[in-house]
CSV table of C-alpha atoms in Angstrom, one decimal:
chain,number,residue,atom,x,y,z
A,757,MET,CA,0.0,-0.2,0.1
A,758,SER,CA,1.3,3.4,-1.1
A,759,ILE,CA,2.0,6.4,1.7
A,760,GLN,CA,-0.8,8.3,0.0
A,761,LYS,CA,-3.6,5.6,0.7
A,762,LYS,CA,-2.1,5.0,3.9
A,763,VAL,CA,-2.5,8.6,4.9
A,764,ALA,CA,-6.0,8.8,3.6
A,765,LEU,CA,-6.9,5.6,5.3
A,766,LEU,CA,-5.6,7.1,8.3
A,767,PHE,CA,-7.4,10.5,8.0
A,768,VAL,CA,-10.6,8.8,7.3
A,769,VAL,CA,-10.3,6.4,10.6
A,770,LEU,CA,-9.3,9.5,12.6
A,771,THR,CA,-12.1,11.6,11.7
A,772,VAL,CA,-14.7,9.0,11.7
A,773,SER,CA,-13.5,8.1,15.2
A,774,VAL,CA,-14.2,11.7,16.0
A,775,ILE,CA,-17.7,11.9,14.3
A,776,LEU,CA,-18.6,8.8,16.0
A,777,ILE,CA,-17.5,10.1,19.3
A,778,PHE,CA,-19.4,13.4,18.9
A,779,SER,CA,-22.6,11.5,17.8
A,780,SER,CA,-22.7,9.1,20.7
A,781,ALA,CA,-22.2,12.2,23.2
A,782,ILE,CA,-25.1,14.0,21.2
A,783,PHE,CA,-27.5,11.0,21.8
A,784,TYR,CA,-26.5,10.3,25.2
A,785,PHE,CA,-27.2,14.1,26.4
A,786,VAL,CA,-30.2,14.2,24.4
A,787,HIS,CA,-31.4,10.8,26.0
A,788,GLN,CA,-30.6,11.9,29.4
A,789,PHE,CA,-32.4,15.3,28.9
A,790,THR,CA,-35.6,13.6,27.6
A,791,PHE,CA,-35.9,11.5,30.4
A,792,ASP,CA,-34.8,14.0,33.0
A,793,ASP,CA,-37.5,16.2,31.6
A,794,PHE,CA,-40.3,13.7,31.5
A,795,TYR,CA,-39.3,12.7,35.0
A,796,LYS,CA,-39.7,16.4,36.3
A,797,ARG,CA,-43.2,16.3,34.6
A,798,LEU,CA,-44.1,13.4,36.6
A,799,GLU,CA,-42.5,14.8,39.6
A,800,THR,CA,-44.4,17.9,39.3
A,801,ARG,CA,-47.7,15.7,39.2
A,802,VAL,CA,-46.6,14.0,42.3
A,803,ASN,CA,-46.2,17.5,44.2
A,804,ILE,CA,-49.7,18.8,43.2
A,805,SER,CA,-51.5,15.4,44.1
A,806,SER,CA,-49.9,15.9,47.6
A,807,GLN,CA,-51.1,19.2,47.7
A,808,ILE,CA,-54.8,17.8,46.7
A,809,HIS,CA,-54.4,15.1,49.0
A,810,HIS,CA,-53.4,17.0,52.1
A,811,LEU,CA,-56.1,19.9,51.6
A,812,ASN,CA,-59.7,19.4,53.1
A,813,ASP,CA,-60.9,22.9,51.9
A,814,ARG,CA,-63.2,22.1,48.9
A,815,ASP,CA,-62.3,25.6,47.4
A,816,SER,CA,-59.1,25.2,47.6
A,817,LEU,CA,-59.0,22.0,46.4
A,818,GLY,CA,-61.1,22.8,43.3
A,819,VAL,CA,-58.4,25.6,42.5
A,820,TYR,CA,-55.7,23.0,42.7
A,821,ARG,CA,-57.6,20.5,40.3
A,822,GLU,CA,-58.4,23.3,38.2
A,823,ILE,CA,-55.0,24.5,37.8
A,824,ARG,CA,-53.9,20.9,36.8
A,825,GLN,CA,-56.4,20.6,34.3
A,826,ARG,CA,-55.8,23.8,32.7
A,827,TYR,CA,-51.8,23.9,32.6
A,828,LEU,CA,-50.7,20.4,33.0
A,829,GLU,CA,-51.8,18.2,30.1
A,830,ARG,CA,-52.6,14.6,30.8
A,831,LEU,CA,-50.0,12.4,30.1
A,832,ILE,CA,-50.6,8.9,27.9
A,833,ALA,CA,-51.5,6.2,30.4
A,834,GLU,CA,-51.1,8.5,33.2
A,835,LYS,CA,-51.9,6.7,36.4
A,836,GLN,CA,-51.7,8.0,40.2
A,837,TYR,CA,-51.1,5.8,43.3
A,838,ILE,CA,-51.4,6.8,47.0
A,839,ILE,CA,-50.0,4.3,48.9
A,840,LYS,CA,-49.7,3.6,52.8
A,841,PRO,CA,-46.2,2.5,53.6
A,842,ASP,CA,-47.3,-0.2,55.9
A,843,ILE,CA,-48.9,-2.0,53.3
A,844,TYR,CA,-45.5,-2.8,52.0
A,845,THR,CA,-44.3,-3.6,55.6
A,846,LYS,CA,-47.0,-6.4,55.6
A,847,GLY,CA,-45.8,-7.9,52.9
A,848,LYS,CA,-48.4,-6.7,50.4
A,849,THR,CA,-48.0,-4.9,47.2
A,850,VAL,CA,-50.2,-2.4,44.9
A,851,LYS,CA,-50.8,-3.6,41.4
A,852,GLY,CA,-49.1,-1.6,38.7
A,853,VAL,CA,-46.4,-0.5,41.3
A,854,PRO,CA,-43.1,-2.1,41.3
A,855,ARG,CA,-41.9,-2.8,44.8
A,856,GLN,CA,-38.3,-1.9,43.9
A,857,LEU,CA,-39.6,1.6,43.6
A,858,ILE,CA,-41.6,1.5,46.7
A,859,ASN,CA,-38.4,0.2,48.5
A,860,ASN,CA,-36.3,3.2,47.1
A,861,ILE,CA,-39.0,5.3,48.1
A,862,ILE,CA,-39.1,4.1,51.8
A,863,ALA,CA,-35.1,4.3,51.8
A,864,ASN,CA,-34.5,7.6,50.2
A,865,GLY,CA,-37.7,9.7,50.6
A,866,LYS,CA,-37.9,10.0,46.6
A,867,SER,CA,-37.2,7.7,43.6
A,868,ARG,CA,-37.4,7.6,39.7
A,869,PHE,CA,-37.9,4.4,38.0
A,870,LYS,CA,-38.4,2.9,34.3
A,871,ALA,CA,-39.8,-0.6,33.4
A,872,ASP,CA,-41.3,-1.7,30.1
A,873,ASN,CA,-41.5,1.9,28.8
A,874,VAL,CA,-43.4,3.0,31.7
A,875,PHE,CA,-41.8,5.9,33.6
A,876,TYR,CA,-42.5,6.3,37.7
A,877,ALA,CA,-41.8,9.1,40.1
A,878,GLY,CA,-42.9,8.9,43.5
A,879,ASN,CA,-42.2,10.7,46.9
A,880,ILE,CA,-43.3,10.0,50.4
A,881,PHE,CA,-45.1,13.0,52.1
A,882,HIS,CA,-45.6,13.1,56.0
A,883,PHE,CA,-49.3,14.4,56.5
A,884,PRO,CA,-51.0,15.0,60.0
A,885,GLU,CA,-53.2,11.8,59.4
A,886,GLY,CA,-50.3,9.6,58.6
A,887,ASP,CA,-47.5,9.3,56.0
A,888,ALA,CA,-48.3,8.4,52.2
A,889,ILE,CA,-46.5,7.4,49.3
A,890,ILE,CA,-47.8,9.3,46.1
A,891,VAL,CA,-46.6,7.6,42.8
A,892,VAL,CA,-47.4,8.9,39.3
A,893,SER,CA,-46.6,6.8,36.2
A,894,ALA,CA,-47.1,7.5,32.6
A,895,THR,CA,-45.6,6.7,28.9
A,896,ASN,CA,-43.6,8.8,27.1
A,897,PRO,CA,-44.1,7.5,23.2
A,898,SER,CA,-43.3,10.9,21.8
A,899,GLY,CA,-40.1,11.2,23.7
A,900,LEU,CA,-38.9,7.7,22.6
A,901,SER,CA,-40.1,8.4,19.2
A,902,GLU,CA,-38.1,11.5,19.1
A,903,LEU,CA,-35.0,9.7,20.3
A,904,ASN,CA,-35.5,6.9,17.8
A,905,ASP,CA,-35.8,9.5,15.1
A,906,LEU,CA,-32.5,11.3,16.6
A,907,GLU,CA,-30.6,7.5,16.6
A,908,GLN,CA,-31.8,7.2,12.8
A,909,VAL,CA,-30.5,10.5,11.6
A,910,LEU,CA,-27.5,10.3,13.7
A,911,ILE,CA,-27.0,6.8,12.0
A,912,ILE,CA,-27.5,8.1,8.7
A,913,SER,CA,-25.5,11.1,9.1
A,914,PHE,CA,-22.7,8.9,10.4
A,915,LEU,CA,-22.9,6.7,7.1
A,916,ILE,CA,-22.9,9.5,5.0
A,917,SER,CA,-20.0,11.3,6.8
A,918,ILE,CA,-18.0,8.3,6.3
A,919,LEU,CA,-18.2,8.7,2.6
A,920,ILE,CA,-17.8,12.3,2.7
A,921,VAL,CA,-14.4,12.0,4.7
A,922,TYR,CA,-13.4,9.1,2.4
A,923,ILE,CA,-13.9,11.4,-0.5
A,924,ILE,CA,-11.8,14.2,1.3
A,925,GLY,CA,-9.2,12.0,2.5
A,926,ARG,CA,-8.5,10.7,-0.7
A,927,ARG,CA,-8.4,14.3,-2.2
A,928,PHE,CA,-6.3,15.6,0.8
A,929,SER,CA,-3.7,12.9,0.4
A,930,TYR,CA,-3.9,13.5,-3.2
A,931,HIS,CA,-2.7,16.9,-3.0
A,932,THR,CA,-0.3,16.4,-0.1
A,933,PHE,CA,1.6,14.2,-1.9
A,934,LYS,CA,1.6,16.0,-5.3
A,935,PRO,CA,5.0,17.7,-4.7
A,936,VAL,CA,6.3,14.0,-4.0
A,937,ARG,CA,5.0,12.9,-7.5
A,938,SER,CA,6.6,15.8,-9.1
A,939,ILE,CA,9.7,15.0,-7.4
A,940,ILE,CA,9.7,11.4,-8.5
A,941,LYS,CA,8.6,12.1,-12.0
A,942,LYS,CA,11.6,14.7,-12.4
A,943,VAL,CA,13.9,12.7,-10.9
A,944,ASN,CA,13.1,9.7,-13.4
A,945,THR,CA,13.8,12.0,-16.0
A,946,ILE,CA,17.6,12.6,-14.9
A,947,THR,CA,20.1,10.3,-16.4
A,948,ALA,CA,23.9,10.7,-16.9
A,949,SER,CA,23.2,12.6,-19.9
A,950,ASN,CA,21.2,15.5,-18.4
A,951,LEU,CA,23.1,15.6,-14.7
A,952,HIS,CA,22.6,19.3,-15.4
A,953,LEU,CA,18.9,19.5,-14.4
A,954,ARG,CA,17.7,20.2,-11.0
A,955,LEU,CA,14.3,19.8,-9.0
A,956,GLU,CA,12.3,23.0,-8.7
A,957,ASP,CA,12.9,24.5,-5.6
A,958,TYR,CA,10.2,24.7,-2.8
A,959,ASN,CA,9.8,27.7,-0.6
A,960,GLY,CA,9.4,27.1,2.8
A,961,LYS,CA,11.0,25.1,5.5
A,962,ASP,CA,9.0,22.2,5.5
A,963,GLU,CA,10.0,18.4,4.5
A,964,ILE,CA,9.5,19.0,0.9
A,965,ALA,CA,11.7,21.7,0.5
A,966,GLU,CA,14.3,19.7,2.6
A,967,LEU,CA,13.9,16.7,0.2
A,968,THR,CA,14.2,18.8,-2.9
A,969,GLN,CA,17.2,20.5,-1.4
A,970,THR,CA,18.8,16.7,-0.4
A,971,PHE,CA,18.5,15.7,-4.1
A,972,ASN,CA,19.6,18.8,-5.5
A,973,ASN,CA,22.8,18.2,-3.5
A,974,MET,CA,23.1,14.7,-4.7
A,975,LEU,CA,22.7,15.8,-8.3
A,976,ASP,CA,25.4,18.3,-7.6
A,977,ARG,CA,27.8,15.7,-6.5
A,978,LEU,CA,26.9,13.4,-9.1
A,979,GLU,CA,27.2,16.0,-12.0
A,980,THR,CA,30.5,17.0,-10.3
A,981,ALA,CA,31.7,13.3,-10.1
A,982,PHE,CA,30.8,12.6,-13.5
A,983,GLU,CA,32.5,15.6,-14.9
A,984,THR,CA,35.6,15.0,-13.1
A,985,GLN,CA,35.7,11.6,-14.5
A,986,ASN,CA,35.0,12.5,-18.2
A,987,ASN,CA,37.5,15.2,-17.9
A,988,PHE,CA,40.0,13.0,-16.4
A,989,ILE,CA,39.5,10.3,-19.0
A,990,SER,CA,39.5,12.8,-21.9
A,991,ASN,CA,42.4,15.1,-21.2
A,992,ALA,CA,44.5,13.0,-19.2
A,993,SER,CA,45.8,11.0,-22.2
A,994,HIS,CA,46.5,14.2,-24.4
A,995,GLU,CA,47.9,16.2,-21.1
A,996,LEU,CA,50.3,13.4,-20.6
A,997,ARG,CA,51.3,12.5,-24.1
A,998,THR,CA,53.3,15.6,-24.4
A,999,PRO,CA,55.9,15.1,-21.6
A,1000,LEU,CA,56.2,11.6,-21.9
A,1001,ALA,CA,57.1,12.2,-25.8
A,1002,ILE,CA,59.7,14.7,-25.1
A,1003,ILE,CA,61.4,12.4,-22.3
A,1004,LYS,CA,61.0,9.3,-24.6
A,1005,GLY,CA,62.6,11.4,-27.1
A,1006,GLU,CA,65.4,12.6,-25.5
A,1007,ALA,CA,66.1,9.4,-23.7
A,1008,GLU,CA,66.4,7.7,-27.3
A,1009,LEU,CA,68.8,10.7,-28.4
A,1010,SER,CA,70.9,10.2,-25.3
A,1011,LEU,CA,71.4,6.3,-25.9
A,1012,LYS,CA,72.0,7.2,-29.6
A,1013,ASN,CA,74.7,9.7,-28.7
A,1014,LEU,CA,76.1,7.6,-25.8
A,1015,ASP,CA,79.1,6.5,-27.7
A,1016,GLN,CA,79.6,9.5,-29.9
A,1017,PRO,CA,82.6,12.1,-28.6
A,1018,GLY,CA,81.5,15.5,-27.9
A,1019,ALA,CA,77.7,14.8,-27.8
A,1020,ASP,CA,76.0,17.0,-25.3
A,1021,LEU,CA,74.2,14.8,-23.0
A,1022,HIS,CA,73.9,17.5,-20.2
A,1023,LYS,CA,71.1,19.0,-22.5
A,1024,ASN,CA,69.4,15.8,-23.0
A,1025,LEU,CA,69.2,15.2,-19.3
A,1026,LYS,CA,68.2,18.4,-18.5
A,1027,GLU,CA,65.1,18.0,-21.0
A,1028,ILE,CA,64.4,14.9,-19.6
A,1029,LEU,CA,64.4,16.5,-16.3
A,1030,THR,CA,62.4,19.2,-17.5
A,1031,GLY,CA,59.9,16.8,-19.1
A,1032,THR,CA,59.6,14.7,-15.8
A,1033,GLN,CA,59.0,18.0,-13.9
A,1034,SER,CA,56.2,18.9,-16.2
A,1035,LEU,CA,54.8,15.4,-15.9
A,1036,GLN,CA,54.6,15.2,-12.0
A,1037,ASP,CA,53.0,18.6,-12.1
A,1038,ILE,CA,50.4,17.5,-14.6
A,1039,ILE,CA,49.7,14.2,-12.5
A,1040,THR,CA,49.5,16.2,-9.3
A,1041,SER,CA,47.2,18.4,-10.7
A,1042,LEU,CA,44.9,15.8,-12.3
A,1043,LEU,CA,45.0,14.0,-8.8
A,1044,GLY,CA,44.1,17.2,-7.2
A,1045,LEU,CA,41.1,17.6,-9.6
A,1046,ALA,CA,39.6,14.1,-9.2
A,1047,GLN,CA,40.0,14.5,-5.5
A,1048,SER,CA,38.1,17.5,-4.9
A,1049,GLY,CA,35.3,16.0,-6.5
A,1050,PHE,CA,31.9,16.8,-4.7
A,1051,ASP,CA,31.5,13.6,-2.6
A,1052,GLY,CA,29.2,15.4,-0.1
A,1053,LYS,CA,31.4,14.5,2.8
A,1054,LYS,CA,32.4,17.3,5.4
A,1055,GLN,CA,35.5,15.7,6.8
A,1056,ASN,CA,37.7,18.0,8.9
A,1057,TRP,CA,35.2,20.9,8.6
A,1058,GLU,CA,35.6,23.7,11.1
A,1059,GLN,CA,34.5,27.2,11.5
A,1060,ILE,CA,36.7,29.6,9.6
A,1061,ARG,CA,37.4,33.5,9.9
A,1062,ALA,CA,37.6,35.2,6.3
A,1063,ASP,CA,40.3,37.7,7.4
A,1064,GLU,CA,42.5,34.8,8.9
A,1065,LEU,CA,42.1,32.6,5.5
A,1066,ALA,CA,43.2,35.8,3.5
A,1067,PHE,CA,46.3,36.0,5.7
A,1068,MET,CA,46.9,32.4,5.0
A,1069,VAL,CA,46.5,32.8,1.3
A,1070,LYS,CA,48.8,35.5,1.3
A,1071,GLU,CA,51.3,33.7,2.9
A,1072,ALA,CA,50.9,30.9,0.5
A,1073,VAL,CA,51.6,33.0,-2.6
A,1074,ASP,CA,54.4,34.8,-1.0
A,1075,HIS,CA,56.3,31.1,-0.5
A,1076,ILE,CA,55.7,30.2,-4.4
A,1077,ILE,CA,56.1,33.7,-5.8
A,1078,PRO,CA,58.3,35.8,-3.6
A,1079,THR,CA,58.0,38.4,-5.9
A,1080,ASN,CA,54.6,38.9,-6.0
A,1081,ASN,CA,52.7,42.4,-5.6
A,1082,LEU,CA,49.6,41.0,-3.8
A,1083,SER,CA,48.0,42.9,-1.0
A,1084,ILE,CA,45.2,42.4,1.1
A,1085,ASP,CA,42.6,45.1,1.4
A,1086,PHE,CA,40.2,44.9,4.8
A,1087,SER,CA,38.6,48.4,4.1
A,1088,SER,CA,35.1,46.8,3.7
A,1089,LEU,CA,35.1,44.4,6.6
A,1090,PRO,CA,31.8,44.6,8.6
A,1091,ASP,CA,31.3,45.4,12.2
A,1092,ASP,CA,29.8,42.0,13.0
A,1093,VAL,CA,32.5,39.7,13.2
A,1094,ASP,CA,29.9,36.7,12.9
A,1095,SER,CA,29.3,37.7,9.4
A,1096,LEU,CA,32.7,36.9,8.6
A,1097,VAL,CA,32.5,33.1,9.6
A,1098,THR,CA,32.1,30.6,7.1
A,1099,GLN,CA,32.5,26.7,7.6
A,1100,GLY,CA,34.6,24.2,5.7
A,1101,ASN,CA,37.8,22.5,5.0
A,1102,ILE,CA,40.5,25.3,5.6
A,1103,ASN,CA,43.2,23.6,3.6
A,1104,LEU,CA,40.9,23.1,0.9
A,1105,LEU,CA,39.8,26.8,0.8
A,1106,LYS,CA,43.2,28.1,0.9
A,1107,LEU,CA,44.2,26.1,-2.0
A,1108,ALA,CA,41.4,27.2,-4.0
A,1109,ILE,CA,41.7,30.9,-3.4
A,1110,SER,CA,45.3,30.6,-3.5
A,1111,ASN,CA,45.5,29.3,-7.0
A,1112,ILE,CA,43.0,32.4,-8.2
A,1113,GLY,CA,45.6,34.7,-6.4
A,1114,LEU,CA,48.5,32.9,-8.2
A,1115,ASN,CA,46.8,32.8,-11.5
A,1116,ALA,CA,46.3,37.0,-10.7
A,1117,CYS,CA,49.9,37.3,-10.1
A,1118,LYS,CA,51.4,35.5,-12.9
A,1119,TYR,CA,48.9,37.1,-15.5
A,1120,SER,CA,49.5,40.6,-14.3
A,1121,GLU,CA,53.1,40.2,-14.6
A,1122,ASN,CA,54.2,41.7,-11.2
A,1123,LYS,CA,51.3,44.6,-11.3
A,1124,PRO,CA,49.3,45.2,-8.1
A,1125,VAL,CA,47.0,42.7,-7.1
A,1126,ILE,CA,44.0,43.1,-4.6
A,1127,LEU,CA,42.6,40.5,-2.2
A,1128,LYS,CA,39.5,41.9,-0.8
A,1129,VAL,CA,37.5,40.6,2.0
A,1130,TYR,CA,34.0,41.8,2.7
A,1131,ALA,CA,30.3,40.3,3.4
A,1132,GLU,CA,27.4,40.6,1.6
A,1133,ASN,CA,24.0,39.3,1.3
A,1134,HIS,CA,24.6,36.3,3.8
A,1135,SER,CA,27.9,35.3,1.8
A,1136,VAL,CA,31.4,35.8,2.7
A,1137,ILE,CA,33.5,37.1,-0.5
A,1138,PHE,CA,36.7,37.0,-1.4
A,1139,SER,CA,37.5,39.5,-4.4
A,1140,VAL,CA,40.8,38.5,-6.3
A,1141,LYS,CA,41.4,41.8,-8.8
A,1142,ASP,CA,44.4,42.2,-11.1
A,1143,GLN,CA,45.7,44.5,-13.9
A,1144,GLY,CA,46.9,41.7,-16.0
A,1145,ILE,CA,46.2,40.6,-19.5
A,1146,GLY,CA,42.6,39.9,-19.0
A,1147,ILE,CA,40.6,37.1,-20.6
A,1148,PRO,CA,39.2,37.1,-24.3
A,1149,GLU,CA,35.4,37.5,-24.3
A,1150,SER,CA,34.7,34.1,-26.1
A,1151,ASP,CA,37.2,32.5,-24.0
A,1152,VAL,CA,35.3,33.5,-20.6
A,1153,GLN,CA,32.7,30.7,-21.0
A,1154,HIS,CA,35.3,28.1,-21.0
A,1155,ILE,CA,37.7,29.4,-18.3
A,1156,PHE,CA,36.6,26.6,-15.8
A,1157,GLU,CA,36.9,23.6,-18.0
A,1158,PRO,CA,39.5,21.6,-17.2
A,1159,PHE,CA,43.0,21.9,-19.2
A,1160,PHE,CA,41.3,24.7,-20.8
A,1161,ARG,CA,43.8,27.7,-21.4
A,1162,ALA,CA,42.9,31.3,-22.7
A,1163,SER,CA,44.0,32.3,-26.1
A,1164,ASN,CA,46.2,34.9,-25.0
A,1165,THR,CA,48.3,32.8,-22.2
A,1166,GLY,CA,50.7,31.1,-24.8
A,1167,LYS,CA,53.9,32.6,-23.2
A,1168,TYR,CA,52.6,31.8,-19.7
A,1169,GLU,CA,53.4,28.1,-18.3
A,1170,GLY,CA,50.2,26.3,-16.8
A,1171,HIS,CA,47.8,23.4,-17.3
A,1172,GLY,CA,44.6,24.9,-17.0
A,1173,VAL,CA,43.7,23.0,-14.0
A,1174,GLY,CA,43.7,26.0,-11.2
A,1175,LEU,CA,40.4,27.5,-11.7
A,1176,PRO,CA,38.5,24.2,-12.2
A,1177,LEU,CA,40.3,22.9,-9.2
A,1178,ALA,CA,39.0,26.3,-7.2
A,1179,LEU,CA,35.5,25.6,-8.6
A,1180,ASN,CA,35.3,22.2,-7.3
A,1181,ILE,CA,36.5,23.2,-4.0
A,1182,VAL,CA,34.0,26.1,-3.9
A,1183,ARG,CA,31.0,24.0,-5.0
A,1184,LEU,CA,31.9,21.5,-2.1
A,1185,HIS,CA,31.4,24.2,0.0
A,1186,LYS,CA,28.1,25.5,-1.5
A,1187,GLY,CA,29.4,28.5,-2.8
A,1188,ASN,CA,29.8,30.2,-6.1
A,1189,ILE,CA,32.6,31.8,-8.1
A,1190,GLY,CA,31.9,35.0,-10.4
A,1191,ILE,CA,34.5,36.4,-12.7
A,1192,VAL,CA,34.6,39.7,-14.5
A,1193,SER,CA,37.1,40.4,-17.1
A,1194,LYS,CA,38.3,42.6,-20.3
A,1195,GLU,CA,41.2,41.6,-22.4
A,1196,GLY,CA,43.9,43.9,-21.7
A,1197,GLU,CA,42.6,45.6,-18.8
A,1198,GLY,CA,42.5,42.6,-16.0
A,1199,THR,CA,40.5,40.4,-14.4
A,1200,GLU,CA,38.3,40.0,-11.1
A,1201,ILE,CA,37.2,36.9,-9.5
A,1202,ARG,CA,34.8,36.7,-6.7
A,1203,VAL,CA,34.7,33.5,-4.3
A,1204,MET,CA,31.1,33.5,-2.5
A,1205,LEU,CA,30.9,31.2,0.7
A,1206,PRO,CA,27.8,30.9,2.8
A,1207,VAL,CA,28.0,32.5,6.2
A,1208,TYR,CA,28.0,29.9,9.0
A,1209,LYS,CA,24.7,30.0,10.8
A,1210,THR,CA,24.7,28.9,14.7
A,1211,GLN,CA,22.3,26.1,15.4
């Protein structure tokens, strides 16, 4: 059974149970009110009968009888009994009056009783001439008929309500699980060939929004993993072939000239060493790119201050390019220190921003490079701005593709892995990278990371 049907069934059971409880309560209280009202009418007649019995004045007696006839309608099968208590003490009974009723009256002074749809009300009165028990009985067919009618109405209403609640429950569960069905339908259309598709975001903080975000995060990880794998396979052979060819050629040339006098083996070995170093750099970059894939694991994550991370980036750039002209701009730091705190792996983030800074220094030919740190729209932003060669407009859209190099970077060493590696790391931290560049004027790359929210 599907969850949708289970929810509909649970809704029907709970609602029908509530209706049943209320219907039973209504019938019970109406039943009690009807009987209590009829008993009160009998007790009124008992009291009037006691007054009539007590009066000896004929005029007063006539007044009471007239009041009874005028204001009290005669009940169906109404009967009146005046009984001496000593009759029952002698073991005798009065026809039509249950003995249990008389026993209750003698014990409690008054009593109500019902037997075979006949209602009894009686009191014991103390007259000067002696005690007397007055009992009035009658049937209440109209009251019982009303209760029967009410019972039928409640039963019919209950059966109809079951049908209505079932229909409402089906519609309720259908609309409740409509977003889930949409998610399932959308997920079924996503394959390895269209991993760029994402589920539609739902506003709110409910479970549907959380489920959607979870699926989208999973798709981010899958897309990055597939892209990393495809890029590795498609580019590794091409990028590795060149240094391997150089090493092989120089090695063959060295062997050929090994026995020839005057051969410049030093030059051949130097070329082999250069090719080997290039091969090592490419393999290191490829491994870094592969290992930075979005696996969704938050290993060694911690709270990171943006200003402290900026100093670490500066230190890393100084170590690799001692003559760099990179400076840090803290002029736009917010007053609230908490808005500068993000969460992540500090080594990976340092690697990503350092790669961007190193590129800026390399392609600006020692012109000033500004690393600016600030907060905006619930994000911590690292802006790296240089005055270098810039990126041609046609190349900007490809700049984050592994091993892609802009058309104006021919005289600069590199393998086209730094920015893709930085993008993978930033995406791992649920951040974004933006780039603004103009050829011949410079480039600005912004790394935007979410501010850490305390629970």
